[in-house]
Amino acid sequence: MRWFYSRWARQQVIRLLAVFGVSGLAVAGFLYLQQPRAELSVLCSNNVESCLAVADEFEALTGTTVQIVRLPTSEALSRIRVTKNQPEFDVWLGGPAESYVEASQEGLLLPIGDLPSVRNLPESLRDHEGYWGGVYGGILSFCVNTDLIQPTDLPTSWDDLLDPRFEGQTLMSSPLLSGTAATMLWVQYSRLDGTEGMVSYMNSLEGNLKGYLDSGTAVARNVAQGNAAVGISFGPYCEAERADGGPVQVVYPKDGTGYEVGAVGALAGTDTPERAREFVDFALSSQGQAASGSQVPQSYTTSALTPNLIEELESLEVPIIGGGVAESAPEHSRLITVWATEVRRGTY
C-alpha cells in the first residue's frame, strides 16, 4: 500500500497526532488518499511525521507543492527498482544510507552535486561520489522500562539480553522493515566475527523476544507503555519517550554498539532534477533538519545543531564497532537475507 499526503492530509495527520497521541505511521493507515501528482513527489522512509514537517517547511519557503509517499526502506528500494523506467518519485528521504549506496551502484540515484548543505556535512556522513547526504543519525541502544526492571538488574551487554529473566520481555524491530534492526545485525556481525556468530546470537535472542515491530520508534513506545521490559532502539527514540514522561532509561551496551546514518537523495529519472536537488539541499540544511527533529527526536548531521551525531559518538563511553557506512554497506542486504532465511526461516 502507498500513502499519499496532500497539504490537507498533512494537517489531518498533525491534528490526529495531537488528539490521540499515536504515531504518524499508524494514523497514515487511515489517510490513504490517491491524488494527482504534485510538483514534487517524495518517497519517505523516515518517520512520516518528520517527512511531513520537512515538506511543509519546503512548501512554505518555495511555494512548490510536495506529495509524500511513505514506504519502509526495503519496500521503497524495491519500488524504485521496479519503476526505474517509469519513475514515480523525485526524491528519496530517510532510511539507512547503506540502501542509498545500493541504489547509487544500480544507477537509481541522481548526483546531487556540490550543494551548500552537503559541503557543511562531515565527510563520514556524506557520499564521496556525491549521490546522498546524511540527514539524521542515531546510536543503537537498549531502551529499558524502569518500572519493570530494577536499577541493579539493567541489561548492560548484548549477552545480558539472552538472560532467562528477559524471556518474553524483549522487543526489536524487523530487519525486513527497519533500519534500526539492520543496524543491529551489522553490530552482531562485527562484534562476533562474521555471519556465523551473528546467526548464532540472533537465534539465541529469538527465545527471549516478545515479537518484532515495524520500527525502532514503535519499540521505544511499547517499552514506555509497559508492553515489554527491554527494547532495542536508537537512543533518541527512547529519550523522546522519557521526555514525554515514560519510565524508561537508555543503556548503551558496554561491549559495543553501532549507529545509523539516515540519508536523502534525488532519484534518477526525475523530470524536475533541479527542484529535486533543491529539496535535498533544504532537507540537509539546518532549517530542514530542525523541522524533521521537531517531530521525532534525532541526532543531527550538521554541527550547527545539537545534539549532533559526531559529538555524541566522540563522547560515548562504550566502543563503536563496525565502522561507518563504507564498511557496512557491502554487507547490508546480505545480512538481512541471512537473517530471514537462517533465523526466521521464512516466517515473519
Tab-separated table of C-alpha atoms in Angstrom:
chain	number	residue	atom	x	y	z
A	1	MET	CA	0.000	0.000	0.000
A	2	ARG	CA	1.185	3.541	-0.695
A	3	TRP	CA	0.120	6.520	1.370
A	4	PHE	CA	-0.334	9.879	-0.342
A	5	TYR	CA	-0.412	13.111	1.617
A	6	SER	CA	-1.660	16.439	0.336
A	7	ARG	CA	-1.410	19.586	2.481
A	8	TRP	CA	-4.941	18.817	3.784
A	9	ALA	CA	-3.935	15.271	4.688
A	10	ARG	CA	-0.824	16.513	6.472
A	11	GLN	CA	-2.984	18.820	8.573
A	12	GLN	CA	-5.231	15.890	9.485
A	13	VAL	CA	-2.198	13.772	10.473
A	14	ILE	CA	-0.943	16.506	12.779
A	15	ARG	CA	-4.428	17.052	14.249
A	16	LEU	CA	-4.950	13.347	14.928
A	17	LEU	CA	-1.491	13.028	16.415
A	18	ALA	CA	-2.351	15.773	18.877
A	19	VAL	CA	-5.743	14.305	19.761
A	20	PHE	CA	-4.865	10.632	20.046
A	21	GLY	CA	-1.131	10.677	20.727
A	22	VAL	CA	-0.366	7.873	18.284
A	23	SER	CA	2.348	7.506	15.691
A	24	GLY	CA	2.085	9.150	12.316
A	25	LEU	CA	2.561	5.784	10.650
A	26	ALA	CA	-0.481	4.403	12.468
A	27	VAL	CA	-2.582	7.422	11.520
A	28	ALA	CA	-1.364	7.178	7.951
A	29	GLY	CA	-3.224	3.916	7.504
A	30	PHE	CA	-6.476	5.867	7.799
A	31	LEU	CA	-5.402	8.560	5.351
A	32	TYR	CA	-4.847	6.634	2.156
A	33	LEU	CA	-5.597	9.249	-0.468
A	34	GLN	CA	-4.992	8.775	-4.182
A	35	GLN	CA	-4.293	12.231	-5.557
A	36	PRO	CA	-2.896	13.923	-8.652
A	37	ARG	CA	0.871	14.187	-8.714
A	38	ALA	CA	2.197	17.310	-7.022
A	39	GLU	CA	5.098	19.399	-8.311
A	40	LEU	CA	7.484	17.226	-6.294
A	41	SER	CA	6.940	13.629	-5.174
A	42	VAL	CA	8.990	12.478	-2.174
A	43	LEU	CA	9.359	8.847	-1.148
A	44	CYS	CA	9.654	8.805	2.656
A	45	SER	CA	11.413	6.018	4.574
A	46	ASN	CA	11.805	8.046	7.758
A	47	ASN	CA	9.087	8.594	10.340
A	48	VAL	CA	6.224	10.090	8.404
A	49	GLU	CA	5.841	12.990	10.851
A	50	SER	CA	9.392	14.106	10.082
A	51	CYS	CA	8.916	13.907	6.326
A	52	LEU	CA	5.677	15.880	6.563
A	53	ALA	CA	7.354	18.593	8.605
A	54	VAL	CA	10.187	18.978	6.078
A	55	ALA	CA	7.713	19.053	3.187
A	56	ASP	CA	5.603	21.749	4.852
A	57	GLU	CA	8.650	23.930	5.534
A	58	PHE	CA	9.847	23.490	1.953
A	59	GLU	CA	6.413	24.364	0.554
A	60	ALA	CA	6.242	27.488	2.711
A	61	LEU	CA	9.720	28.550	1.631
A	62	THR	CA	9.491	27.838	-2.112
A	63	GLY	CA	5.802	27.552	-2.997
A	64	THR	CA	6.479	24.114	-4.520
A	65	THR	CA	3.752	21.584	-3.724
A	66	VAL	CA	5.077	18.333	-2.274
A	67	GLN	CA	3.485	14.908	-2.143
A	68	ILE	CA	4.746	12.443	0.478
A	69	VAL	CA	4.573	8.678	-0.058
A	70	ARG	CA	5.563	6.527	2.939
A	71	LEU	CA	7.224	3.134	2.438
A	72	PRO	CA	9.701	1.267	4.676
A	73	THR	CA	13.252	1.258	3.347
A	74	SER	CA	13.329	-2.211	1.817
A	75	GLU	CA	9.950	-1.724	0.125
A	76	ALA	CA	10.985	1.719	-1.065
A	77	LEU	CA	14.149	0.415	-2.720
A	78	SER	CA	12.185	-2.392	-4.377
A	79	ARG	CA	9.659	0.127	-5.673
A	80	ILE	CA	12.384	2.353	-7.082
A	81	ARG	CA	13.917	-0.631	-8.851
A	82	VAL	CA	10.629	-1.801	-10.333
A	83	THR	CA	9.645	1.644	-11.621
A	84	LYS	CA	13.080	2.815	-12.790
A	85	ASN	CA	11.931	3.019	-16.425
A	86	GLN	CA	8.820	4.996	-15.434
A	87	PRO	CA	9.873	6.808	-12.260
A	88	GLU	CA	7.156	7.774	-9.795
A	89	PHE	CA	9.247	9.845	-7.404
A	90	ASP	CA	11.717	12.709	-7.457
A	91	VAL	CA	13.379	12.385	-4.039
A	92	TRP	CA	14.027	9.631	-1.508
A	93	LEU	CA	14.108	10.872	2.103
A	94	GLY	CA	15.130	8.774	5.110
A	95	GLY	CA	16.215	5.209	5.669
A	96	PRO	CA	19.756	3.904	6.209
A	97	ALA	CA	22.489	5.223	3.938
A	98	GLU	CA	23.530	1.659	3.108
A	99	SER	CA	20.413	1.341	0.951
A	100	TYR	CA	21.333	4.557	-0.848
A	101	VAL	CA	24.748	3.066	-1.613
A	102	GLU	CA	22.979	0.113	-3.238
A	103	ALA	CA	20.697	2.448	-5.178
A	104	SER	CA	23.590	4.566	-6.443
A	105	GLN	CA	25.504	1.486	-7.578
A	106	GLU	CA	22.440	0.436	-9.591
A	107	GLY	CA	22.103	3.836	-11.242
A	108	LEU	CA	18.925	4.714	-9.352
A	109	LEU	CA	20.164	7.984	-7.842
A	110	LEU	CA	20.954	11.287	-9.480
A	111	PRO	CA	24.195	13.034	-8.482
A	112	ILE	CA	23.184	15.908	-6.239
A	113	GLY	CA	26.300	17.946	-6.954
A	114	ASP	CA	28.170	20.306	-4.686
A	115	LEU	CA	25.185	21.581	-2.738
A	116	PRO	CA	25.854	24.120	0.043
A	117	SER	CA	24.322	21.906	2.721
A	118	VAL	CA	26.370	18.881	1.628
A	119	ARG	CA	29.593	20.865	1.982
A	120	ASN	CA	28.646	21.509	5.625
A	121	LEU	CA	28.407	17.801	6.474
A	122	PRO	CA	31.300	15.819	7.979
A	123	GLU	CA	32.945	13.608	5.364
A	124	SER	CA	31.869	10.432	7.159
A	125	LEU	CA	28.220	11.465	6.860
A	126	ARG	CA	28.053	12.047	3.110
A	127	ASP	CA	28.728	10.125	-0.074
A	128	HIS	CA	32.157	10.820	-1.525
A	129	GLU	CA	30.752	10.215	-5.017
A	130	GLY	CA	28.044	12.803	-4.469
A	131	TYR	CA	24.835	10.757	-4.525
A	132	TRP	CA	23.483	11.200	-0.989
A	133	GLY	CA	23.930	13.116	2.235
A	134	GLY	CA	23.265	12.113	5.820
A	135	VAL	CA	20.166	13.884	7.100
A	136	TYR	CA	19.925	12.375	10.620
A	137	GLY	CA	21.554	9.747	12.793
A	138	GLY	CA	21.113	7.635	15.890
A	139	ILE	CA	23.178	5.401	18.184
A	140	LEU	CA	21.848	1.905	18.874
A	141	SER	CA	20.857	1.291	22.491
A	142	PHE	CA	18.719	-0.657	24.919
A	143	CYS	CA	15.556	1.173	25.955
A	144	VAL	CA	14.642	-0.164	29.414
A	145	ASN	CA	11.395	0.230	31.355
A	146	THR	CA	12.485	1.176	34.884
A	147	ASP	CA	9.091	0.255	36.363
A	148	LEU	CA	9.602	-3.339	35.226
A	149	ILE	CA	13.351	-3.706	35.831
A	150	GLN	CA	15.169	-2.674	38.992
A	151	PRO	CA	18.289	-0.487	38.560
A	152	THR	CA	20.506	-3.353	39.760
A	153	ASP	CA	19.092	-5.650	37.051
A	154	LEU	CA	19.519	-3.427	33.983
A	155	PRO	CA	20.982	-5.211	30.959
A	156	THR	CA	24.405	-3.742	30.235
A	157	SER	CA	25.673	-6.023	27.456
A	158	TRP	CA	24.350	-7.872	24.435
A	159	ASP	CA	24.760	-11.185	26.253
A	160	ASP	CA	22.573	-9.878	29.080
A	161	LEU	CA	19.635	-9.857	26.650
A	162	LEU	CA	19.923	-13.660	26.476
A	163	ASP	CA	19.304	-13.993	30.230
A	164	PRO	CA	16.154	-16.021	31.048
A	165	ARG	CA	14.800	-13.131	33.140
A	166	PHE	CA	14.108	-11.266	29.892
A	167	GLU	CA	12.246	-14.151	28.255
A	168	GLY	CA	9.159	-12.771	26.517
A	169	GLN	CA	10.090	-9.274	27.701
A	170	THR	CA	12.280	-8.058	24.834
A	171	LEU	CA	11.271	-6.255	21.658
A	172	MET	CA	13.088	-5.369	18.476
A	173	SER	CA	12.078	-4.251	15.005
A	174	SER	CA	12.185	-6.413	11.904
A	175	PRO	CA	15.288	-6.133	9.688
A	176	LEU	CA	12.962	-6.519	6.709
A	177	LEU	CA	11.310	-3.198	7.553
A	178	SER	CA	13.520	-1.239	9.888
A	179	GLY	CA	16.908	0.440	9.601
A	180	THR	CA	17.218	0.083	13.371
A	181	ALA	CA	17.176	-3.706	13.114
A	182	ALA	CA	19.519	-3.736	10.124
A	183	THR	CA	21.998	-1.758	12.223
A	184	MET	CA	21.672	-4.351	14.969
A	185	LEU	CA	22.530	-7.162	12.550
A	186	TRP	CA	25.652	-5.275	11.491
A	187	VAL	CA	26.691	-4.775	15.122
A	188	GLN	CA	26.371	-8.506	15.860
A	189	TYR	CA	28.235	-9.380	12.650
A	190	SER	CA	31.050	-7.003	13.609
A	191	ARG	CA	31.450	-7.940	17.262
A	192	LEU	CA	31.068	-11.700	16.750
A	193	ASP	CA	33.499	-12.036	13.845
A	194	GLY	CA	31.165	-12.708	10.991
A	195	THR	CA	27.984	-14.297	9.734
A	196	GLU	CA	28.113	-17.464	11.827
A	197	GLY	CA	28.416	-15.531	15.067
A	198	MET	CA	25.597	-13.162	14.081
A	199	VAL	CA	23.256	-16.035	13.202
A	200	SER	CA	24.053	-17.885	16.441
A	201	TYR	CA	23.364	-14.803	18.552
A	202	MET	CA	20.148	-13.869	16.747
A	203	ASN	CA	18.843	-17.432	17.069
A	204	SER	CA	19.555	-17.333	20.815
A	205	LEU	CA	17.843	-13.975	21.139
A	206	GLU	CA	14.727	-15.342	19.387
A	207	GLY	CA	13.899	-17.299	22.520
A	208	ASN	CA	13.605	-14.129	24.581
A	209	LEU	CA	11.807	-11.950	22.061
A	210	LYS	CA	8.209	-10.994	22.604
A	211	GLY	CA	7.966	-10.027	18.954
A	212	TYR	CA	9.082	-7.840	16.077
A	213	LEU	CA	7.690	-4.380	15.349
A	214	ASP	CA	7.950	-2.248	12.238
A	215	SER	CA	10.269	0.477	13.555
A	216	GLY	CA	12.650	1.484	16.313
A	217	THR	CA	10.267	4.242	17.377
A	218	ALA	CA	7.491	1.686	17.870
A	219	VAL	CA	9.831	-0.398	20.015
A	220	ALA	CA	10.650	2.536	22.305
A	221	ARG	CA	6.978	3.496	22.539
A	222	ASN	CA	5.904	-0.029	23.513
A	223	VAL	CA	8.599	-0.262	26.185
A	224	ALA	CA	7.494	3.095	27.614
A	225	GLN	CA	3.913	1.815	27.718
A	226	GLY	CA	4.972	-1.266	29.686
A	227	ASN	CA	4.364	-3.766	26.899
A	228	ALA	CA	7.930	-5.055	27.255
A	229	ALA	CA	10.789	-4.561	29.681
A	230	VAL	CA	13.567	-4.014	27.136
A	231	GLY	CA	13.672	-2.811	23.554
A	232	ILE	CA	16.462	-2.431	21.018
A	233	SER	CA	16.150	1.039	19.565
A	234	PHE	CA	18.101	4.184	18.762
A	235	GLY	CA	18.848	6.327	21.785
A	236	PRO	CA	16.907	9.447	20.672
A	237	TYR	CA	13.670	7.451	20.363
A	238	CYS	CA	13.937	6.260	23.964
A	239	GLU	CA	14.930	9.731	25.174
A	240	ALA	CA	11.799	11.092	23.498
A	241	GLU	CA	9.621	8.663	25.448
A	242	ARG	CA	11.311	9.697	28.677
A	243	ALA	CA	10.738	13.372	27.851
A	244	ASP	CA	7.039	12.519	27.491
A	245	GLY	CA	7.007	11.019	30.971
A	246	GLY	CA	7.703	7.383	30.114
A	247	PRO	CA	9.526	5.331	32.795
A	248	VAL	CA	12.449	4.481	30.507
A	249	GLN	CA	16.231	4.676	30.538
A	250	VAL	CA	18.761	4.494	27.727
A	251	VAL	CA	21.566	1.967	28.152
A	252	TYR	CA	24.429	1.691	25.671
A	253	PRO	CA	25.848	-1.864	25.738
A	254	LYS	CA	29.325	-1.917	27.258
A	255	ASP	CA	30.573	-4.465	24.735
A	256	GLY	CA	29.991	-2.047	21.879
A	257	THR	CA	27.302	-0.628	19.672
A	258	GLY	CA	26.783	0.969	16.260
A	259	TYR	CA	24.952	3.843	14.669
A	260	GLU	CA	22.752	4.691	11.719
A	261	VAL	CA	23.086	7.455	9.163
A	262	GLY	CA	19.725	8.247	7.580
A	263	ALA	CA	20.125	9.659	4.079
A	264	VAL	CA	18.423	11.714	1.398
A	265	GLY	CA	18.994	11.751	-2.353
A	266	ALA	CA	17.493	12.722	-5.699
A	267	LEU	CA	16.163	9.871	-7.833
A	268	ALA	CA	17.352	9.209	-11.352
A	269	GLY	CA	14.665	9.749	-13.958
A	270	THR	CA	13.027	12.689	-12.220
A	271	ASP	CA	11.711	15.204	-14.710
A	272	THR	CA	12.479	18.037	-12.285
A	273	PRO	CA	16.147	17.450	-11.342
A	274	GLU	CA	16.841	20.991	-10.175
A	275	ARG	CA	13.734	21.057	-7.998
A	276	ALA	CA	14.698	17.655	-6.575
A	277	ARG	CA	18.199	18.906	-5.752
A	278	GLU	CA	16.683	21.999	-4.157
A	279	PHE	CA	14.584	19.796	-1.859
A	280	VAL	CA	17.616	17.654	-0.981
A	281	ASP	CA	19.605	20.794	-0.198
A	282	PHE	CA	16.834	22.028	2.080
A	283	ALA	CA	16.391	18.672	3.855
A	284	LEU	CA	20.118	18.625	4.658
A	285	SER	CA	20.208	22.240	5.820
A	286	SER	CA	19.955	23.300	9.449
A	287	GLN	CA	16.408	24.532	8.829
A	288	GLY	CA	15.323	21.271	7.221
A	289	GLN	CA	16.928	19.078	9.869
A	290	ALA	CA	15.415	21.186	12.643
A	291	ALA	CA	11.968	20.752	11.072
A	292	SER	CA	12.456	16.985	10.932
A	293	GLY	CA	13.745	16.804	14.504
A	294	SER	CA	10.846	18.877	15.808
A	295	GLN	CA	8.554	15.899	15.200
A	296	VAL	CA	10.666	12.883	16.155
A	297	PRO	CA	13.942	13.358	18.080
A	298	GLN	CA	17.100	12.553	16.159
A	299	SER	CA	20.810	13.206	16.164
A	300	TYR	CA	21.609	15.871	13.582
A	301	THR	CA	24.323	15.540	10.982
A	302	THR	CA	25.174	19.222	10.858
A	303	SER	CA	27.407	20.631	13.584
A	304	ALA	CA	25.209	23.738	13.634
A	305	LEU	CA	22.557	21.830	15.611
A	306	THR	CA	22.626	19.954	18.899
A	307	PRO	CA	22.636	17.047	19.531
A	308	ASN	CA	24.783	16.180	16.531
A	309	LEU	CA	25.906	12.673	15.769
A	310	ILE	CA	29.663	13.252	15.601
A	311	GLU	CA	29.798	14.866	19.046
A	312	GLU	CA	27.689	12.080	20.506
A	313	LEU	CA	29.920	9.385	19.046
A	314	GLU	CA	33.040	11.098	20.363
A	315	SER	CA	31.617	11.405	23.879
A	316	LEU	CA	30.156	7.895	24.096
A	317	GLU	CA	31.732	5.780	26.847
A	318	VAL	CA	31.301	2.434	25.072
A	319	PRO	CA	33.090	1.201	21.922
A	320	ILE	CA	31.688	1.972	18.484
A	321	ILE	CA	32.173	-1.175	16.439
A	322	GLY	CA	31.840	-1.948	12.757
A	323	GLY	CA	32.921	1.399	11.347
A	324	GLY	CA	30.691	3.595	9.247
A	325	VAL	CA	28.601	3.344	6.101
A	326	ALA	CA	31.529	2.470	3.831
A	327	GLU	CA	32.184	-0.675	5.868
A	328	SER	CA	28.582	-1.760	6.450
A	329	ALA	CA	27.080	-1.052	3.013
A	330	PRO	CA	28.594	-4.078	1.202
A	331	GLU	CA	27.035	-6.459	3.761
A	332	HIS	CA	23.725	-4.690	4.322
A	333	SER	CA	21.352	-6.643	2.060
A	334	ARG	CA	23.158	-9.939	2.539
A	335	LEU	CA	22.828	-9.850	6.325
A	336	ILE	CA	19.106	-9.134	6.102
A	337	THR	CA	18.682	-12.086	3.725
A	338	VAL	CA	20.712	-14.342	6.022
A	339	TRP	CA	18.557	-13.316	8.994
A	340	ALA	CA	15.365	-14.028	7.028
A	341	THR	CA	16.490	-17.470	5.900
A	342	GLU	CA	18.569	-18.736	8.828
A	343	VAL	CA	16.895	-17.107	11.824
A	344	ARG	CA	13.268	-16.514	10.834
A	345	ARG	CA	13.373	-19.311	8.241
A	346	GLY	CA	10.725	-17.716	6.088
A	347	THR	CA	8.294	-16.877	8.910
A	348	TYR	CA	7.770	-13.184	9.534
